[in-house]
mmCIF file of C-alpha atoms in Angstrom:
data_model
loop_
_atom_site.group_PDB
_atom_site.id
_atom_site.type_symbol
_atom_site.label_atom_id
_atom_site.label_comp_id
_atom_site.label_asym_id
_atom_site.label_seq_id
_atom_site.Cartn_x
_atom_site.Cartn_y
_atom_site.Cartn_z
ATOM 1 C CA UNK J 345 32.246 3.890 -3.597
ATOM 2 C CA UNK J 346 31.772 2.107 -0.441
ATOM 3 C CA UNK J 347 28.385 1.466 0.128
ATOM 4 C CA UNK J 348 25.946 0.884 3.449
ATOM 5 C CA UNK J 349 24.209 -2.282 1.926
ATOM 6 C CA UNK J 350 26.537 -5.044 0.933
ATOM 7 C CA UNK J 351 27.319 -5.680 -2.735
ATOM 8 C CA UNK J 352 26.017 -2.717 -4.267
ATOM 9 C CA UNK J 353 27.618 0.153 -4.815
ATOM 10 C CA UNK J 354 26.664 3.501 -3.059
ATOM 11 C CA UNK J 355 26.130 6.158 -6.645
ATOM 12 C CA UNK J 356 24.699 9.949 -6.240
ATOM 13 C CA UNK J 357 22.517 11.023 -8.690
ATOM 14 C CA UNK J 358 21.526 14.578 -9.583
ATOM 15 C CA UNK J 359 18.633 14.772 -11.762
ATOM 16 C CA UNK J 360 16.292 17.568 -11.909
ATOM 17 C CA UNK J 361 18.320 19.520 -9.154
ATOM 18 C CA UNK J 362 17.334 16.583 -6.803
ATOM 19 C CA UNK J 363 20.298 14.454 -5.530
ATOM 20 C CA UNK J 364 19.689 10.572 -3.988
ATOM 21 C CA UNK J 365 21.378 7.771 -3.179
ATOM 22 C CA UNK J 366 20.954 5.165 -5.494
ATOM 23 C CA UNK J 367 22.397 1.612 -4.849
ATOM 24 C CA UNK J 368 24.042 0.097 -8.113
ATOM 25 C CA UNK J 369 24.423 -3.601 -8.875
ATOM 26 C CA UNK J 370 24.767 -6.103 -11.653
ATOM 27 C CA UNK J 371 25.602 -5.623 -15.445
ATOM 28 C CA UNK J 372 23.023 -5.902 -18.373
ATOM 29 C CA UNK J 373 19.963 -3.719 -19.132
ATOM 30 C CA UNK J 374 18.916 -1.565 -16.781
ATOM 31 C CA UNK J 375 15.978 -2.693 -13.925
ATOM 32 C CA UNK J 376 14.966 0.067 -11.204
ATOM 33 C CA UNK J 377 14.072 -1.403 -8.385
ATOM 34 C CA UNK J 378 11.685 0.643 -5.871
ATOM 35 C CA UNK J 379 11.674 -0.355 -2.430
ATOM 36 C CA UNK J 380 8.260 -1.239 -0.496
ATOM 37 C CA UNK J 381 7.545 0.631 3.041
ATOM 38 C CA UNK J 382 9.292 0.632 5.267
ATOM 39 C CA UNK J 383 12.272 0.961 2.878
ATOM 40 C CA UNK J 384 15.100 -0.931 1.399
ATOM 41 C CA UNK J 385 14.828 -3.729 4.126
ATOM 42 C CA UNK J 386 17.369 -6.788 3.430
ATOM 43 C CA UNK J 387 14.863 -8.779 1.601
ATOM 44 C CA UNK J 388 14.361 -5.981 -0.358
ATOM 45 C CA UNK J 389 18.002 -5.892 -0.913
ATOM 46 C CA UNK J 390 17.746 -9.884 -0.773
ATOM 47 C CA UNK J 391 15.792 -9.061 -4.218
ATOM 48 C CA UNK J 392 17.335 -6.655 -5.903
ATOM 49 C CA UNK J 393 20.619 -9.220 -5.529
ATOM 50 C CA UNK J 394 18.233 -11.762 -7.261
ATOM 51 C CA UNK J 395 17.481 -9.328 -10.482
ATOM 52 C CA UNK J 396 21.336 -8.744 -10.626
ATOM 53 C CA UNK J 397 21.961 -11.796 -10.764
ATOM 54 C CA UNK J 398 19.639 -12.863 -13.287
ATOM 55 C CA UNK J 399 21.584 -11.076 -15.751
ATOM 56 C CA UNK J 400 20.862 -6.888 -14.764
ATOM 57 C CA UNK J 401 21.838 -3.778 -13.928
ATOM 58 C CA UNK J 402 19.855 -2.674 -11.011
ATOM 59 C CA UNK J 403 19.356 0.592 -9.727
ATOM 60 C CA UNK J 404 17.633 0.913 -6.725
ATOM 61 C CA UNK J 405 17.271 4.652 -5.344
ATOM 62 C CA UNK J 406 17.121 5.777 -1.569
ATOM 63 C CA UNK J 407 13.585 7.144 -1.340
ATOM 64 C CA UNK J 408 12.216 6.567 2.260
ATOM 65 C CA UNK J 409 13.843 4.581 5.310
ATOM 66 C CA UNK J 410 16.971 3.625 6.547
ATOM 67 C CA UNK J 411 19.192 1.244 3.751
ATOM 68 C CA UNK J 412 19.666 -2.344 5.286
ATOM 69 C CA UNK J 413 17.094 -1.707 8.678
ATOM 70 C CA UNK J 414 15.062 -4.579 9.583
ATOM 71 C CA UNK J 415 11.754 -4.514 8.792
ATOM 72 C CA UNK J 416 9.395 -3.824 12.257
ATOM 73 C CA UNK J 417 5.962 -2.711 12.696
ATOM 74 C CA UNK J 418 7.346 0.464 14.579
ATOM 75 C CA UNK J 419 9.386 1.012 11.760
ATOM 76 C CA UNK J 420 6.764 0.730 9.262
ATOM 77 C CA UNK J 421 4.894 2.995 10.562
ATOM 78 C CA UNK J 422 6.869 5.471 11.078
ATOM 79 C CA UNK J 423 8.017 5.637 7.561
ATOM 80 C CA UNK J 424 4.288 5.431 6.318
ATOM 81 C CA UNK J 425 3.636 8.653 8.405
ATOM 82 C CA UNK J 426 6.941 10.672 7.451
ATOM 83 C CA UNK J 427 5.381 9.245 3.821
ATOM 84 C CA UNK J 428 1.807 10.810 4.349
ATOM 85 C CA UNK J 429 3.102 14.639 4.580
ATOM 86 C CA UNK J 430 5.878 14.578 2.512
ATOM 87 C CA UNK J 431 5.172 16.336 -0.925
ATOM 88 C CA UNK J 432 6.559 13.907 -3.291
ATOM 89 C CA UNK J 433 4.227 11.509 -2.424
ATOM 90 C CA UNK J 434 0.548 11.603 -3.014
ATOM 91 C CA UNK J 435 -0.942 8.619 -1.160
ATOM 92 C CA UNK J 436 -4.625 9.240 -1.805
ATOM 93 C CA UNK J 437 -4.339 10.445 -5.286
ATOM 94 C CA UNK J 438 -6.602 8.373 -7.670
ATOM 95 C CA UNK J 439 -6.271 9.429 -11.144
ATOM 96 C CA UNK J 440 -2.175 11.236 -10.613
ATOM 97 C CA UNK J 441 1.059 10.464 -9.732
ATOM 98 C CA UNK J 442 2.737 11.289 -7.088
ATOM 99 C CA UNK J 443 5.325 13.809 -7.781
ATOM 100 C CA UNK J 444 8.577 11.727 -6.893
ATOM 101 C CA UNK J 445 7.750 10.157 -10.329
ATOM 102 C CA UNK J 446 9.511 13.023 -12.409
ATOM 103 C CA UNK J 447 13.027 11.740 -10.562
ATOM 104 C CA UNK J 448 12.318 8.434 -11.511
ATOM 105 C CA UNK J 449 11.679 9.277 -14.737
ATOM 106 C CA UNK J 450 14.817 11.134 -15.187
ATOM 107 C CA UNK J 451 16.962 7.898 -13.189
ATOM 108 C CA UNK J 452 15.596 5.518 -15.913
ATOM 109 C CA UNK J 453 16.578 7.532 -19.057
ATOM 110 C CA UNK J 454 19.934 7.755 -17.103
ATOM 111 C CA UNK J 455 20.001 4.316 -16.654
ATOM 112 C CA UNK J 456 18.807 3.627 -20.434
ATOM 113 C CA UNK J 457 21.580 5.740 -21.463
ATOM 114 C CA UNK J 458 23.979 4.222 -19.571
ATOM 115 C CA UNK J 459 23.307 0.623 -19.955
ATOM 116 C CA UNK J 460 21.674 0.653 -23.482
ATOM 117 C CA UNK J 461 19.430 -1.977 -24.652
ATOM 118 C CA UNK J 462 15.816 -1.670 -25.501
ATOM 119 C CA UNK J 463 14.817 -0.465 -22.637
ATOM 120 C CA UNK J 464 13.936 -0.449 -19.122
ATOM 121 C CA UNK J 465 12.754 -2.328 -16.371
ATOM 122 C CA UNK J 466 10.710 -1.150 -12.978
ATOM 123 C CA UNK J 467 9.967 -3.170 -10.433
ATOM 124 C CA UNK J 468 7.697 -1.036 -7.522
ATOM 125 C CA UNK J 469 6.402 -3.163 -4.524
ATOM 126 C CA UNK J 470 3.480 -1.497 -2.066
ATOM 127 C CA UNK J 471 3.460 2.198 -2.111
ATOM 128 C CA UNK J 472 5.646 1.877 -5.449
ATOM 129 C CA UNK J 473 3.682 -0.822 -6.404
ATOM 130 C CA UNK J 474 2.103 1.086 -9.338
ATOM 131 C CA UNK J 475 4.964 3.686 -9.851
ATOM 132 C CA UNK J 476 6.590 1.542 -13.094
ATOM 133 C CA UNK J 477 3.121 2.377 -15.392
ATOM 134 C CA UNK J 478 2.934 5.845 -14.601
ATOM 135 C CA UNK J 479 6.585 5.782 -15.203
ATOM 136 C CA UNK J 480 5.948 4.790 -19.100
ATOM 137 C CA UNK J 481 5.451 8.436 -19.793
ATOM 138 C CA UNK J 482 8.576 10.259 -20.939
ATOM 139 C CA UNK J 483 10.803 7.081 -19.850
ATOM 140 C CA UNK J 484 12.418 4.257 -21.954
ATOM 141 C CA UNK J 485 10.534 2.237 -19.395
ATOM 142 C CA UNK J 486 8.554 -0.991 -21.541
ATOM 143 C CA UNK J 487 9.024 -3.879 -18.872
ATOM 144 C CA UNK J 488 6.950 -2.889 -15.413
ATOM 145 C CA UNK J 489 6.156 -4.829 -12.531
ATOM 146 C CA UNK J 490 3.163 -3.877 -10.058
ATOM 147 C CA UNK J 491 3.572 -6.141 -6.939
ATOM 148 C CA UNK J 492 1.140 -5.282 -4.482
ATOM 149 C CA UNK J 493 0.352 -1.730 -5.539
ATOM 150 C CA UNK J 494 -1.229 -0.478 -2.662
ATOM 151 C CA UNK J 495 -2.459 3.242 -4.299
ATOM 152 C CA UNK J 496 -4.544 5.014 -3.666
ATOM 153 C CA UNK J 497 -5.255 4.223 -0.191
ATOM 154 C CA UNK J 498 -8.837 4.377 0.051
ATOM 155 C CA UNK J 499 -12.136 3.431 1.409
ATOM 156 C CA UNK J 500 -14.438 3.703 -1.932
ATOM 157 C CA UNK J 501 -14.361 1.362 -4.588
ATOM 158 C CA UNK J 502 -12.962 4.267 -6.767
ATOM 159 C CA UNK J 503 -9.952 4.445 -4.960
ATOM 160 C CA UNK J 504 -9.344 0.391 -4.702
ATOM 161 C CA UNK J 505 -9.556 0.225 -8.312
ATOM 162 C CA UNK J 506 -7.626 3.172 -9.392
ATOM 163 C CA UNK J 507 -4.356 3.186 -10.973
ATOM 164 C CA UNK J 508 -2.595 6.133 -9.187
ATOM 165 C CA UNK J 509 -1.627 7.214 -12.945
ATOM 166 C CA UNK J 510 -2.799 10.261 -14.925
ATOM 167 C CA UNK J 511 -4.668 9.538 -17.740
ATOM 168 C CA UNK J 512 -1.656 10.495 -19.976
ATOM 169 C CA UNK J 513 0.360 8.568 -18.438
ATOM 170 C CA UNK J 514 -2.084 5.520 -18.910
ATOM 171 C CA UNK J 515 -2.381 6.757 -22.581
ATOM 172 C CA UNK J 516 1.562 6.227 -22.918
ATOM 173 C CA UNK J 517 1.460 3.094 -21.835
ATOM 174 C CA UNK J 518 -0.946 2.325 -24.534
ATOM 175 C CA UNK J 519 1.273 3.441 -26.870
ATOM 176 C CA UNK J 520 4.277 1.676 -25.464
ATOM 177 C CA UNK J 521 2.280 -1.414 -25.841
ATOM 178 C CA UNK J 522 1.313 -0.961 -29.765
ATOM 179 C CA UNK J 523 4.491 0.040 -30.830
ATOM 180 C CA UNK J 524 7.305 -1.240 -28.409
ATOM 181 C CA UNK J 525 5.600 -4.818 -27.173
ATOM 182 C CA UNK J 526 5.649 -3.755 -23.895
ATOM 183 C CA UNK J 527 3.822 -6.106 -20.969
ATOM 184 C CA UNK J 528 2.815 -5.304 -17.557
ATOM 185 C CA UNK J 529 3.011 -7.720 -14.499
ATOM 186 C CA UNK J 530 1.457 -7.747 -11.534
ATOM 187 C CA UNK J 531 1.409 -9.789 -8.186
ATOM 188 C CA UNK J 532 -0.693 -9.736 -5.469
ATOM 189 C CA UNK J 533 -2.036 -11.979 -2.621
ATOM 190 C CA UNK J 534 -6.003 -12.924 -3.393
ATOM 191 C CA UNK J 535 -7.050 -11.681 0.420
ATOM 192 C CA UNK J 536 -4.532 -8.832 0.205
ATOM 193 C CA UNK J 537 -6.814 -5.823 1.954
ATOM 194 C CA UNK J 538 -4.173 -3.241 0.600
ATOM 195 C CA UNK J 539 -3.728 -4.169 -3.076
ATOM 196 C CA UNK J 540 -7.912 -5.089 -3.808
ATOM 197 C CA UNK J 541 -8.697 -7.000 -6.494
ATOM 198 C CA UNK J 542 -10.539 -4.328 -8.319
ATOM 199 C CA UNK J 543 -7.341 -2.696 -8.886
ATOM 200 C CA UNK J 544 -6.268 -5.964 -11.028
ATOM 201 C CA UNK J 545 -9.748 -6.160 -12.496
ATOM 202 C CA UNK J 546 -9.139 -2.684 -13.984
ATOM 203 C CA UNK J 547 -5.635 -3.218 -15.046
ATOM 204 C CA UNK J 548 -7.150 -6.157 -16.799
ATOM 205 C CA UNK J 549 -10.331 -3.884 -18.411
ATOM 206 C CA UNK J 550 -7.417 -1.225 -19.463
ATOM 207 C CA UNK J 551 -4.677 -3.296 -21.001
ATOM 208 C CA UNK J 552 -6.313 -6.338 -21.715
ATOM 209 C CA UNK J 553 -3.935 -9.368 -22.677
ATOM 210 C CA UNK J 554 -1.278 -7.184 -22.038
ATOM 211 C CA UNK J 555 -1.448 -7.218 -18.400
ATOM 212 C CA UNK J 556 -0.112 -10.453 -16.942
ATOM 213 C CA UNK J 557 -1.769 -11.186 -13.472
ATOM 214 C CA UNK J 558 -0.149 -13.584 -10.911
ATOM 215 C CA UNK J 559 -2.530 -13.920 -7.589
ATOM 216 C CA UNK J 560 -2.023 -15.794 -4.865
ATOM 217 C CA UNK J 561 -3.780 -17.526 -2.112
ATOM 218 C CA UNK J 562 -2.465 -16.283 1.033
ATOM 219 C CA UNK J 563 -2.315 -19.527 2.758
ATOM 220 C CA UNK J 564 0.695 -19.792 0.669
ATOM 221 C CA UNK J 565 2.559 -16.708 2.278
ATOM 222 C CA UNK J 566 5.753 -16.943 4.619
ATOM 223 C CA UNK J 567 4.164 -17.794 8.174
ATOM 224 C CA UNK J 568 5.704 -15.869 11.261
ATOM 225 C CA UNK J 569 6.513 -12.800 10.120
ATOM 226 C CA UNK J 570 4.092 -10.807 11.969
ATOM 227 C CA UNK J 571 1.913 -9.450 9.261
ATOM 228 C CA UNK J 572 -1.073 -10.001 6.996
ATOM 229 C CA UNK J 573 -0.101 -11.719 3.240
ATOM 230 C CA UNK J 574 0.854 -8.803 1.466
ATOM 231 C CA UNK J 575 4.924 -8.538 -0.046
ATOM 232 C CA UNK J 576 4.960 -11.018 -2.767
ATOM 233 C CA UNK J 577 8.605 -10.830 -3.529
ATOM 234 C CA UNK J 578 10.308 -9.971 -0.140
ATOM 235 C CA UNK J 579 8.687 -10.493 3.763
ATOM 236 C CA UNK J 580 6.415 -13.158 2.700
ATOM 237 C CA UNK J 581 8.483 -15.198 0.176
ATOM 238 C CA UNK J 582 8.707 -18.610 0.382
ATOM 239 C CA UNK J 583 11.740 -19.231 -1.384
ATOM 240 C CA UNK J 584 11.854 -22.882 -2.172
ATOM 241 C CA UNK J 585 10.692 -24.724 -5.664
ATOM 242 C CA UNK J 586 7.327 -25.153 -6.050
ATOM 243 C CA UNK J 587 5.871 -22.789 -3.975
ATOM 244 C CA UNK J 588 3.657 -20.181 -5.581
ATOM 245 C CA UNK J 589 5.549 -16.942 -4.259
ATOM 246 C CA UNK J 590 9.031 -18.735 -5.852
ATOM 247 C CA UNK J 591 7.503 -19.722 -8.991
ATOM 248 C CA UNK J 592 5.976 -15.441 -8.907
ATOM 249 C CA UNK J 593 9.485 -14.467 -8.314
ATOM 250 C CA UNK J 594 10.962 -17.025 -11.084
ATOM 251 C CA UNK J 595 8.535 -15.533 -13.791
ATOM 252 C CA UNK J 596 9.035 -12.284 -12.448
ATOM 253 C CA UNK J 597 12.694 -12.495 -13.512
ATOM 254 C CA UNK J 598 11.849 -14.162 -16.822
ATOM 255 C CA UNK J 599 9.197 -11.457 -17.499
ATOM 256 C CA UNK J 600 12.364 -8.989 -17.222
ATOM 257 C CA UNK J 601 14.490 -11.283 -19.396
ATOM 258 C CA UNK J 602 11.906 -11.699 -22.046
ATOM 259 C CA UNK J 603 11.107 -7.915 -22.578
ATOM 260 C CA UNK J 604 14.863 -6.495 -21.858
ATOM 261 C CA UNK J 605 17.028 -9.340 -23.453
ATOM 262 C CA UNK J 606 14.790 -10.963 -26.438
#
């Protein structure tokens, strides 16, 4: 099907009595990708071309924005507020999930079952940031990456270090861990004022060597792009060798390879 962002292919999914959009690229096992606000932006995109590449099927679902719009600061926040009072999204939520995680659930034992393999990949950015471990409940899902996750917002030191994930869902990953090797990564920027580093520091406490942490000084963020240090992967990328946010997205994509295609 004909699709609104180049190269992928434009797939409806009905799951749970809730149909989206989900753009489909790539052969291999399966990776979700989840956009960052303000939605699937073309470095977004730009990334999800990258995993495809690297030898995976991506599936990246429509959840907020408009596929393939530029990212802007109007834009942004516009999609943060529409975010903020829509019910399948709990932004302040500490120690749940926001409800939009059931569909994702459901898109990544579709995805499983379509692509085989053992298992599946998640890579959230920002307000998904954090979506791929809650995700480990009830999912094939044993291969998550947390760049940037950004919830709870929050002023307390509570909310900067909590996981946004029930503690049944932070139980399964446990379990995914002791029986299925699966690894978490993360990525952040060190003065990042959205993604804190107590939220690493407790990822760290709860999975110990299982949690990979990549942090990086933001002096070594894309310049110009009219915001603070903060997207890892996409808007503040510097994609050459030997930069820090290339060599996060090269291990990035060999963290997917080693747990999807050992």
């Amino acid at each position: 099907m004909t699709s609104s962002l180049k190269g992928f292919e434009q797939q409806y999914y009905d799951l749970l009595s809730v149909p989206r959009t989900v753009f489909v690229r790539g052969s291999g096992p399966a990776v979700v990708v989840l956009t960052e606000v303000p939605g699937i932006t073309p470095q977004v995109a730009a990334f999800a071309e990258r995993v495809a590449d690297a030898g995976f099927r991506v599936y990246m679902p429509q959840l907020f924005g408009t596929p393939g719009k530029p990212l802007t600061k109007a834009y942004a926040a516009q999609t943060l507020g529409k975010i903020c009072i829509s019910r399948e999204f709990r932004v302040l939520a500490a120690n749940r999930s926001s409800p939009v995680i059931d569909w994702l659930r459901a898109l990544a034992r579709q995805a499983h079952e379509e692509c085989g393999g053992p298992g599946v990949g998640v890579v959230g950015m920002c307000l998904t940031g954090n979506f791929g471990l809650a995700m480990m409940l009830d999912a094939p899902v044993i291969a998550p990456v947390l760049s940037q996750p950004s919830l709870p917002v929050g002023p307390t030191r509570a909310q900067r270090a909590a996981l946004h994930a029930s503690d049944e869902e932070v139980a399964a990953a446990h379990e995914k861990i002791a029986l299925q090797g699966a690894r978490i990564l993360g990525l952040r920027f060190s003065q990042d004022m959205l993604c804190r580093g107590e939220r690493f520091d407790r990822l760290r406490e709860e999975f110990g060597d299982a949690f990979e942490a990549i942090e990086i000084d933001a002096r070594h963020a894309r310049q110009g792009t009219g915001t603070p240090a903060h997207s890892v992967l996409t808007t503040h990328l510097i994609d050459e060798q030997g930069e820090p946010t290339r060599e996060a997205l090269d291990r990035t994509l060999a963290f997917l390879t080693e747990q999807l295609r050992p």
